[in-house]
GROMACS .gro file of C-alpha atoms in nm:
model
  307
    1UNK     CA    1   5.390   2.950 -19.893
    2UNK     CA    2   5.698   3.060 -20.129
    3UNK     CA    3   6.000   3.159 -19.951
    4UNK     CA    4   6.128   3.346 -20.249
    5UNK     CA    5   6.239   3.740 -20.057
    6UNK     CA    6   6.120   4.015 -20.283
    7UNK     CA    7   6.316   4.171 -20.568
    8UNK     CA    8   6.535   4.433 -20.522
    9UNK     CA    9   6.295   4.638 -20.741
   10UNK     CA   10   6.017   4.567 -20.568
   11UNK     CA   11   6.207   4.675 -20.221
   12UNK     CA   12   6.289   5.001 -20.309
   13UNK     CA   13   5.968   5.066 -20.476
   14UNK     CA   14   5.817   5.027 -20.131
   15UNK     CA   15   6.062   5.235 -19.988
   16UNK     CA   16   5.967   5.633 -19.916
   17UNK     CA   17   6.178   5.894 -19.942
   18UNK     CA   18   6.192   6.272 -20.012
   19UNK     CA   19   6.157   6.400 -20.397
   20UNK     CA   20   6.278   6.716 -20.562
   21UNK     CA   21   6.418   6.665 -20.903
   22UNK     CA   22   6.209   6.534 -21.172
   23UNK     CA   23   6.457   6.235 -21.188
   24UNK     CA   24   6.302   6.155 -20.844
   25UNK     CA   25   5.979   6.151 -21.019
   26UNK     CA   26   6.046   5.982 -21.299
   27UNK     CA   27   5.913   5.630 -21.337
   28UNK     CA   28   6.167   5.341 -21.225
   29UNK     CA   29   6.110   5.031 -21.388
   30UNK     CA   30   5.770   5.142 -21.520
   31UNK     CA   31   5.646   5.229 -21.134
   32UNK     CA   32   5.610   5.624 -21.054
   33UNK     CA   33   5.686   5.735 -20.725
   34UNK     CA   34   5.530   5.564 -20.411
   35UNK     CA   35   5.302   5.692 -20.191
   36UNK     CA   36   5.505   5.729 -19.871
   37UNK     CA   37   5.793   5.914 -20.120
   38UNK     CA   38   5.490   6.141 -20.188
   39UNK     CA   39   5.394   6.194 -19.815
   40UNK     CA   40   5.738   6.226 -19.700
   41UNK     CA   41   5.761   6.474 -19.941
   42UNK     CA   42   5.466   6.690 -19.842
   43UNK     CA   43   5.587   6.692 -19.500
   44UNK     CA   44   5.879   6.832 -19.632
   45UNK     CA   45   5.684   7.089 -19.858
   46UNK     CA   46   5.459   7.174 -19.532
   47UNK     CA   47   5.769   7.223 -19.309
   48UNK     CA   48   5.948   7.432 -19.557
   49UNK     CA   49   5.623   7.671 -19.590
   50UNK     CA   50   5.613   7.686 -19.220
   51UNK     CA   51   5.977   7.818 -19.219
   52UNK     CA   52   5.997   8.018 -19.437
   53UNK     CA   53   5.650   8.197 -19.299
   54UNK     CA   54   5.875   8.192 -18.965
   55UNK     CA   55   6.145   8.387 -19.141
   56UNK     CA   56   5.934   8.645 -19.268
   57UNK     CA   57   5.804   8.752 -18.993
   58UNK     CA   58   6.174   8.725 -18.831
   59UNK     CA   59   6.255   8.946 -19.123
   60UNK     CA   60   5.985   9.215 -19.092
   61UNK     CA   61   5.996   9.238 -18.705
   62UNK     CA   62   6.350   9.342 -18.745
   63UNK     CA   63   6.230   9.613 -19.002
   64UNK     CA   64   5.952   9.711 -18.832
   65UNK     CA   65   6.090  10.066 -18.717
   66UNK     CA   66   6.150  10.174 -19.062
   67UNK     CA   67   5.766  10.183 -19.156
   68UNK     CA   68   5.475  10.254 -18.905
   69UNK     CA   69   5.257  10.002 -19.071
   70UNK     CA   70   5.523   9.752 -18.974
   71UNK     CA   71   5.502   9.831 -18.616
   72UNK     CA   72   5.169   9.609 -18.602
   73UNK     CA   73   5.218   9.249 -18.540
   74UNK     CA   74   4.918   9.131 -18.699
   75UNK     CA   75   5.066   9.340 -19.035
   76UNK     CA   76   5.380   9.179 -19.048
   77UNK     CA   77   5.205   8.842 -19.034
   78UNK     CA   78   4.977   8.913 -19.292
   79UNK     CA   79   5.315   9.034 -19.503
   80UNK     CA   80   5.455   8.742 -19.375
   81UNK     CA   81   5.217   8.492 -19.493
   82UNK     CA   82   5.129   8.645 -19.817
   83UNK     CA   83   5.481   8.681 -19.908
   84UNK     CA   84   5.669   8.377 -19.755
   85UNK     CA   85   5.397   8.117 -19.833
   86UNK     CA   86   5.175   8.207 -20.097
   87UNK     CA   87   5.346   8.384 -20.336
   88UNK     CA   88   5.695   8.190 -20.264
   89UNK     CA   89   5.417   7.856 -20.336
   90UNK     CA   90   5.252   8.035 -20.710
   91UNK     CA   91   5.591   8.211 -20.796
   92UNK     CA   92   5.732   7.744 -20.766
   93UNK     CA   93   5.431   7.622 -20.897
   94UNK     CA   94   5.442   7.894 -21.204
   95UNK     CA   95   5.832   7.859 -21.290
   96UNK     CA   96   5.753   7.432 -21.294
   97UNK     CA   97   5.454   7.477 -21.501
   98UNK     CA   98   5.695   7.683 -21.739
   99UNK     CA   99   5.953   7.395 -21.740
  100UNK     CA  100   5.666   7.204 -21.820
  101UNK     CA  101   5.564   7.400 -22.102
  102UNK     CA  102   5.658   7.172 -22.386
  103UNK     CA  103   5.376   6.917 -22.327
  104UNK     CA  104   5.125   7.163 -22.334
  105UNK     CA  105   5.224   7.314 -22.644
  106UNK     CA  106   5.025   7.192 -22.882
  107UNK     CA  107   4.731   7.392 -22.725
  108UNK     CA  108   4.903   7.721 -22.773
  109UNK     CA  109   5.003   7.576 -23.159
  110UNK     CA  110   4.608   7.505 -23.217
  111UNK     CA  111   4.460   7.888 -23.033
  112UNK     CA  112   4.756   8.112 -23.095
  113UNK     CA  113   4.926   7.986 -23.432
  114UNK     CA  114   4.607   7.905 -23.551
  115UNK     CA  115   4.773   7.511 -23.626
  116UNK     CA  116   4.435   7.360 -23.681
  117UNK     CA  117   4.397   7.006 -23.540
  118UNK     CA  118   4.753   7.044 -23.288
  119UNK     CA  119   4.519   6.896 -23.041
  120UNK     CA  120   4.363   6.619 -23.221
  121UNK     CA  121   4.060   6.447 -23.065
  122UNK     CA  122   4.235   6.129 -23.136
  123UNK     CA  123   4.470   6.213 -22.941
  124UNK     CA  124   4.268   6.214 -22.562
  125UNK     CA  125   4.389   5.879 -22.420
  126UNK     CA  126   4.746   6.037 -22.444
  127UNK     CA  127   4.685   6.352 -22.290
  128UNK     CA  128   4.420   6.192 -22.030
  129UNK     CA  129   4.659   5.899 -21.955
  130UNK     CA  130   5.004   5.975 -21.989
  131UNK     CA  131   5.201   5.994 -21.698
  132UNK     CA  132   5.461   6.333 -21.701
  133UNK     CA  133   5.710   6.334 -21.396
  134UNK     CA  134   5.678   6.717 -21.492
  135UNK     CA  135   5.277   6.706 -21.369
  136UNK     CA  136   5.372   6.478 -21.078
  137UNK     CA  137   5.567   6.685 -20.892
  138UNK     CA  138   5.398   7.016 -20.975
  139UNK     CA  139   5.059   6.827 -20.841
  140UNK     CA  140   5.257   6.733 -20.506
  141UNK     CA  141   5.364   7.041 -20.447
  142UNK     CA  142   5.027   7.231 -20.565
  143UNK     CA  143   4.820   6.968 -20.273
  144UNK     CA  144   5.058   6.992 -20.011
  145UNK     CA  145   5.037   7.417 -20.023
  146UNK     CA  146   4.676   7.393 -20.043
  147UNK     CA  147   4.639   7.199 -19.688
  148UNK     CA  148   4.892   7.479 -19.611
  149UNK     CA  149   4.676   7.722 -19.760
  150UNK     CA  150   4.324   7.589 -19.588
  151UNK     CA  151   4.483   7.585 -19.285
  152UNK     CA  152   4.542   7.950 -19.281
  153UNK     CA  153   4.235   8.042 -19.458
  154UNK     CA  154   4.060   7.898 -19.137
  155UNK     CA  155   4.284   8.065 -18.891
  156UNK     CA  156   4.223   8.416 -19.035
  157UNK     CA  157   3.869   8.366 -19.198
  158UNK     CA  158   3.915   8.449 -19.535
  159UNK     CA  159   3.566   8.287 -19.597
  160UNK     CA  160   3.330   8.002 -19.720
  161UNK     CA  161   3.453   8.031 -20.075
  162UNK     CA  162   3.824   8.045 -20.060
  163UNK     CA  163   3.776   7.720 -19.781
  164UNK     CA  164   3.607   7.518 -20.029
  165UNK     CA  165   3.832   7.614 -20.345
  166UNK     CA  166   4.084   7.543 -20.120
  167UNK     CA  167   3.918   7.223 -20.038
  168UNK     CA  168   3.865   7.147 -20.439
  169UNK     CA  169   4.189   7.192 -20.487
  170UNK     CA  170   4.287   6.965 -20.256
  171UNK     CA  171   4.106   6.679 -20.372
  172UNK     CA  172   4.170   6.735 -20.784
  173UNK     CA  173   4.538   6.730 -20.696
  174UNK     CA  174   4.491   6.394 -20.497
  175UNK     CA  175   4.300   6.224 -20.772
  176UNK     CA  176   4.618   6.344 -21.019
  177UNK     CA  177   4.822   6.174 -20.754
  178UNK     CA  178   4.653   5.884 -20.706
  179UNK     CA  179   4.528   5.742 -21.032
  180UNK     CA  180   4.791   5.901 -21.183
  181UNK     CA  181   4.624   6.053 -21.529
  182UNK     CA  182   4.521   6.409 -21.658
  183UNK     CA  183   4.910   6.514 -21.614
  184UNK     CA  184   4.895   6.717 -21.982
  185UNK     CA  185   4.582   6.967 -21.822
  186UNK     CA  186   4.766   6.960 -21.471
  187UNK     CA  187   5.081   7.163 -21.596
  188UNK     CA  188   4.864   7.437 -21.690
  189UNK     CA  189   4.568   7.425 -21.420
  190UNK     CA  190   4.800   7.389 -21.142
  191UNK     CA  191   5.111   7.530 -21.265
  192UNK     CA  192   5.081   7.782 -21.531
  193UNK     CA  193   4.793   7.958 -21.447
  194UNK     CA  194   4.947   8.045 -21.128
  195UNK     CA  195   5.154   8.302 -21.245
  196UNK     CA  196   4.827   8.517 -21.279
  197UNK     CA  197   4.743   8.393 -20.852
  198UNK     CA  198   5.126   8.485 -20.801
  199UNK     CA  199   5.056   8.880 -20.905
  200UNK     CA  200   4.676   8.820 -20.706
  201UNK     CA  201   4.861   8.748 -20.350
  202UNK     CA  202   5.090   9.034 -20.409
  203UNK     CA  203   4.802   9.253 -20.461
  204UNK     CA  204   4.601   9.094 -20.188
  205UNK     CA  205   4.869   9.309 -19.941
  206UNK     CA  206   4.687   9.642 -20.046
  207UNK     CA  207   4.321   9.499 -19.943
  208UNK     CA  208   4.205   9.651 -19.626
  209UNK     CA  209   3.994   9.314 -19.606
  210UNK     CA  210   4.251   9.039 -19.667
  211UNK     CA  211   4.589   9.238 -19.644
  212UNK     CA  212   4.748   9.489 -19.425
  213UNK     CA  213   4.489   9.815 -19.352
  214UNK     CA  214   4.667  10.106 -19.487
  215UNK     CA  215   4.939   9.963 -19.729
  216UNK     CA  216   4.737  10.049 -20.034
  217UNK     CA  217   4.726  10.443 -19.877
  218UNK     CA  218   5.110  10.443 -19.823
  219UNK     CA  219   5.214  10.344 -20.189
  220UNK     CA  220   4.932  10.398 -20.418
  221UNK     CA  221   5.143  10.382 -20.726
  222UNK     CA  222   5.275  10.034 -20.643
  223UNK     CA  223   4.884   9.885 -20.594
  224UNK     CA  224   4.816  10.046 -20.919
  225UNK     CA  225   5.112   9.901 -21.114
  226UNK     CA  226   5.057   9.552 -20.941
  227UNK     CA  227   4.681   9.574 -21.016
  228UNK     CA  228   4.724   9.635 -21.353
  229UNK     CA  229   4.956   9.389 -21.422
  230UNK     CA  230   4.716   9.132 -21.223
  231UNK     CA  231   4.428   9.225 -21.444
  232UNK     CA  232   4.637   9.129 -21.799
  233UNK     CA  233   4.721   8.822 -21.644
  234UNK     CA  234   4.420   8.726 -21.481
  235UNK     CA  235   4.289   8.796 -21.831
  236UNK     CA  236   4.527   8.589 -22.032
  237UNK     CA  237   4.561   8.304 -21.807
  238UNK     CA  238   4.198   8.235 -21.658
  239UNK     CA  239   3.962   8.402 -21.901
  240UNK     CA  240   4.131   8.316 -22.252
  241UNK     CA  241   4.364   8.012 -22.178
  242UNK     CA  242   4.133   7.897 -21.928
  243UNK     CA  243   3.788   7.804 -22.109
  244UNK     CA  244   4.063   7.628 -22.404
  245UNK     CA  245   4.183   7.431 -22.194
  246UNK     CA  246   3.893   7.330 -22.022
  247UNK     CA  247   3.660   7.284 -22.344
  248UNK     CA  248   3.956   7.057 -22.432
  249UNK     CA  249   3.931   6.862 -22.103
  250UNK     CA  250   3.562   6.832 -22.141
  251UNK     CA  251   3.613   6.702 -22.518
  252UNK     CA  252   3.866   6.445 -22.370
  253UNK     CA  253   3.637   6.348 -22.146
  254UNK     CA  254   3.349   6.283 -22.298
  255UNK     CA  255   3.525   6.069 -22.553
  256UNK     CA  256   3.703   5.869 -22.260
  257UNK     CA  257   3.360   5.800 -22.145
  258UNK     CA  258   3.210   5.746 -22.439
  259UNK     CA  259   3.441   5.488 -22.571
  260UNK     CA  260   3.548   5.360 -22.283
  261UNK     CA  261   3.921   5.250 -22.383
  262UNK     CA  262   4.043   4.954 -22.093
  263UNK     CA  263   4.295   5.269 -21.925
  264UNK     CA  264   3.988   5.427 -21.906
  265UNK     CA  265   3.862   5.211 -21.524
  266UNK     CA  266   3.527   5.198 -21.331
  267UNK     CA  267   3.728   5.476 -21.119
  268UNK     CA  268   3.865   5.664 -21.375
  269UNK     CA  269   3.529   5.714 -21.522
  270UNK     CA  270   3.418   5.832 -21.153
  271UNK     CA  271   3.711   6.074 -21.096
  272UNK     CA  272   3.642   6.168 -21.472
  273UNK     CA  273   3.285   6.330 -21.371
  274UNK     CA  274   3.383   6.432 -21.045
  275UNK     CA  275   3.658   6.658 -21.185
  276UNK     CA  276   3.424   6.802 -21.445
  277UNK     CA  277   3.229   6.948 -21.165
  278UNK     CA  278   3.490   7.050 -21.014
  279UNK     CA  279   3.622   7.229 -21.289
  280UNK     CA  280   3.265   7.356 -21.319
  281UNK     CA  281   3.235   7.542 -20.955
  282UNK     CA  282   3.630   7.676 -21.004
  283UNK     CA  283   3.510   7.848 -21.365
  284UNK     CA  284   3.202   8.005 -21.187
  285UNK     CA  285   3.439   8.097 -20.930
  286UNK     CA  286   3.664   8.301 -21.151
  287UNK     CA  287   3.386   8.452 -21.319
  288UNK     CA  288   3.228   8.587 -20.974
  289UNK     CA  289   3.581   8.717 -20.924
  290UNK     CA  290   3.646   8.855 -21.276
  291UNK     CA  291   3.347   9.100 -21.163
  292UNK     CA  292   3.475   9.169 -20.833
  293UNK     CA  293   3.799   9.261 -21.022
  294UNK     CA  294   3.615   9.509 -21.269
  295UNK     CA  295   3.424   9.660 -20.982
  296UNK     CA  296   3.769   9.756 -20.769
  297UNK     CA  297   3.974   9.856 -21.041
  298UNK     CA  298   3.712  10.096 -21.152
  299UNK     CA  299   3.690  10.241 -20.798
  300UNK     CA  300   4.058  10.253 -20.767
  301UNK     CA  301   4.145  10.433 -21.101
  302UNK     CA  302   3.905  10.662 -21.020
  303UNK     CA  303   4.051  10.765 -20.644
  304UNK     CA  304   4.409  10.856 -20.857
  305UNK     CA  305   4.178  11.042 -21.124
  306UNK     CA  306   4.279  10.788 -21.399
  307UNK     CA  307   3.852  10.738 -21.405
   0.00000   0.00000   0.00000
């Protein structure tokens, strides 16, 4: 047995430790961050949620006489965990998929500049394979507030669906994480598109069914301004940019499979089909929502008389 102690590299490689910058998750020495960096890090992530949920209801309790809807504990926790946790999580998410905008570009060159062949079939093994320290760390954080997220969606019963989109979530992040590949489609599907979800879970305080009971009586105007704007995001982000870049993804990934190029593993190819379904059941899930959307917007611009 060699006596030889392990490299220096090797050492700290093995080593765990909190990340924040995108130097932290920057490959060192051709090695991206190691697993117990990324755990120690979504303990991190999961204790600053908690906080800052903690301060928000700190916040509105000392408010509370200066609204009667605030007077009701189970409001200001609502607030509280809309505000502190889900939209401070989208609003993160949303501003690191825009720093991340750059390697998604060529998409937008290809559907909005009409640059025919920016995204070049030839091109998959680079966007399936490439490792961005830009997708890493918006994939960390994206998992990490989604155990946050399924956690509460259990504790107040938000229902079957949003538990297992939750749970979808969850597990495409991990397989970003873990095999490390389909960074390029990441910083829009977990990053970008969020700024749509961002405007959703400010909305979602008006809904007598998953928000505060009464909030969307006490400032009308507000829901309807929010609304709106939710409605030309959701439109943008998850009904035009949405199917482009998953026909792209499917193209990718039918040529990955098809080929079969040596990055392209026995477990690749699993993960490969596994997130195609997944993608699948989140698509149908937007749709179903898309008509829910039409459906309340038409009932709400018709109790201001805009309808």
């Amino acid at each position: 047995m060699s006596n030889q102690k392990p490299s220096n590299a090797s050492s700290s490689q093995g080593a765990g430790r909190v990340l924040l910058t995108l130097d932290d998750y920057a490959a060192k020495d051709q090695h991206p961050p190691t697993t117990a960096s990324l755990l120690y890090t979504g303990v991190f992530i999961l204790a600053g949620l908690v906080a800052s949920e903690m301060l928000f209801r700190y916040f509105f309790f000392q408010i509370k006489g200066s609204h009667p809807i605030l007077e009701d504990e189970i409001n200001r926790q609502i607030l509280a965990r809309h505000l502190g946790v889900d939209c401070l999580s989208l609003l993160l998410l949303a501003l690191m998929g825009w720093q991340g905008r750059s390697i998604v570009k060529s998409v937008a060159e290809e559907w909005v500049q009409g640059k025919k062949g920016a995204v070049a079939p030839a091109g998959y093994l680079n966007r399936l394979y490439t490792v961005h320290p830009e997708a890493l760390r918006i994939s960390n954080f994206f998992l990490w507030y989604q155990v946050k997220n399924l956690y509460d969606s259990i504790v107040w019963d938000d229902g079957i669906e949003y538990i297992g989109h939750h749970i979808f979530s969850i597990l495409c992040a991990w397989v970003v994480l873990g095999p490390f590949f389909v960074h390029f489609y990441s910083i829009f599907y977990f990053g970008l598109s969020e700024f749509s979800t961002f405007v959703l879970c400010i909305l979602a305080n008006f809904d007598d069914a998953h928000g505060v009971v009464g909030l969307g009586e006490a400032f009308p105007i507000v829901k309807i301004v929010v609304g709106a704007v939710f409605v030309v995001l959701f439109i943008f982000c998850r009904c035009v940019m949405w199917p482009v870049f998953s026909y792209h993804f499917c193209v990718d990934t039918w040529l990955a499979l098809k080929e079969l190029d040596a990055r392209t593993t026995v477990v690749r190819q699993r993960w490969l089909k596994f997130l195609c379904v997944a993608l699948t059941f989140m698509s149908l899930l937007q749709a179903a929502w898309l008509g829910q959307i039409f459906i309340i917007a038409k009932e709400e611009f018709t109790k201001v008389g805009l309808i």
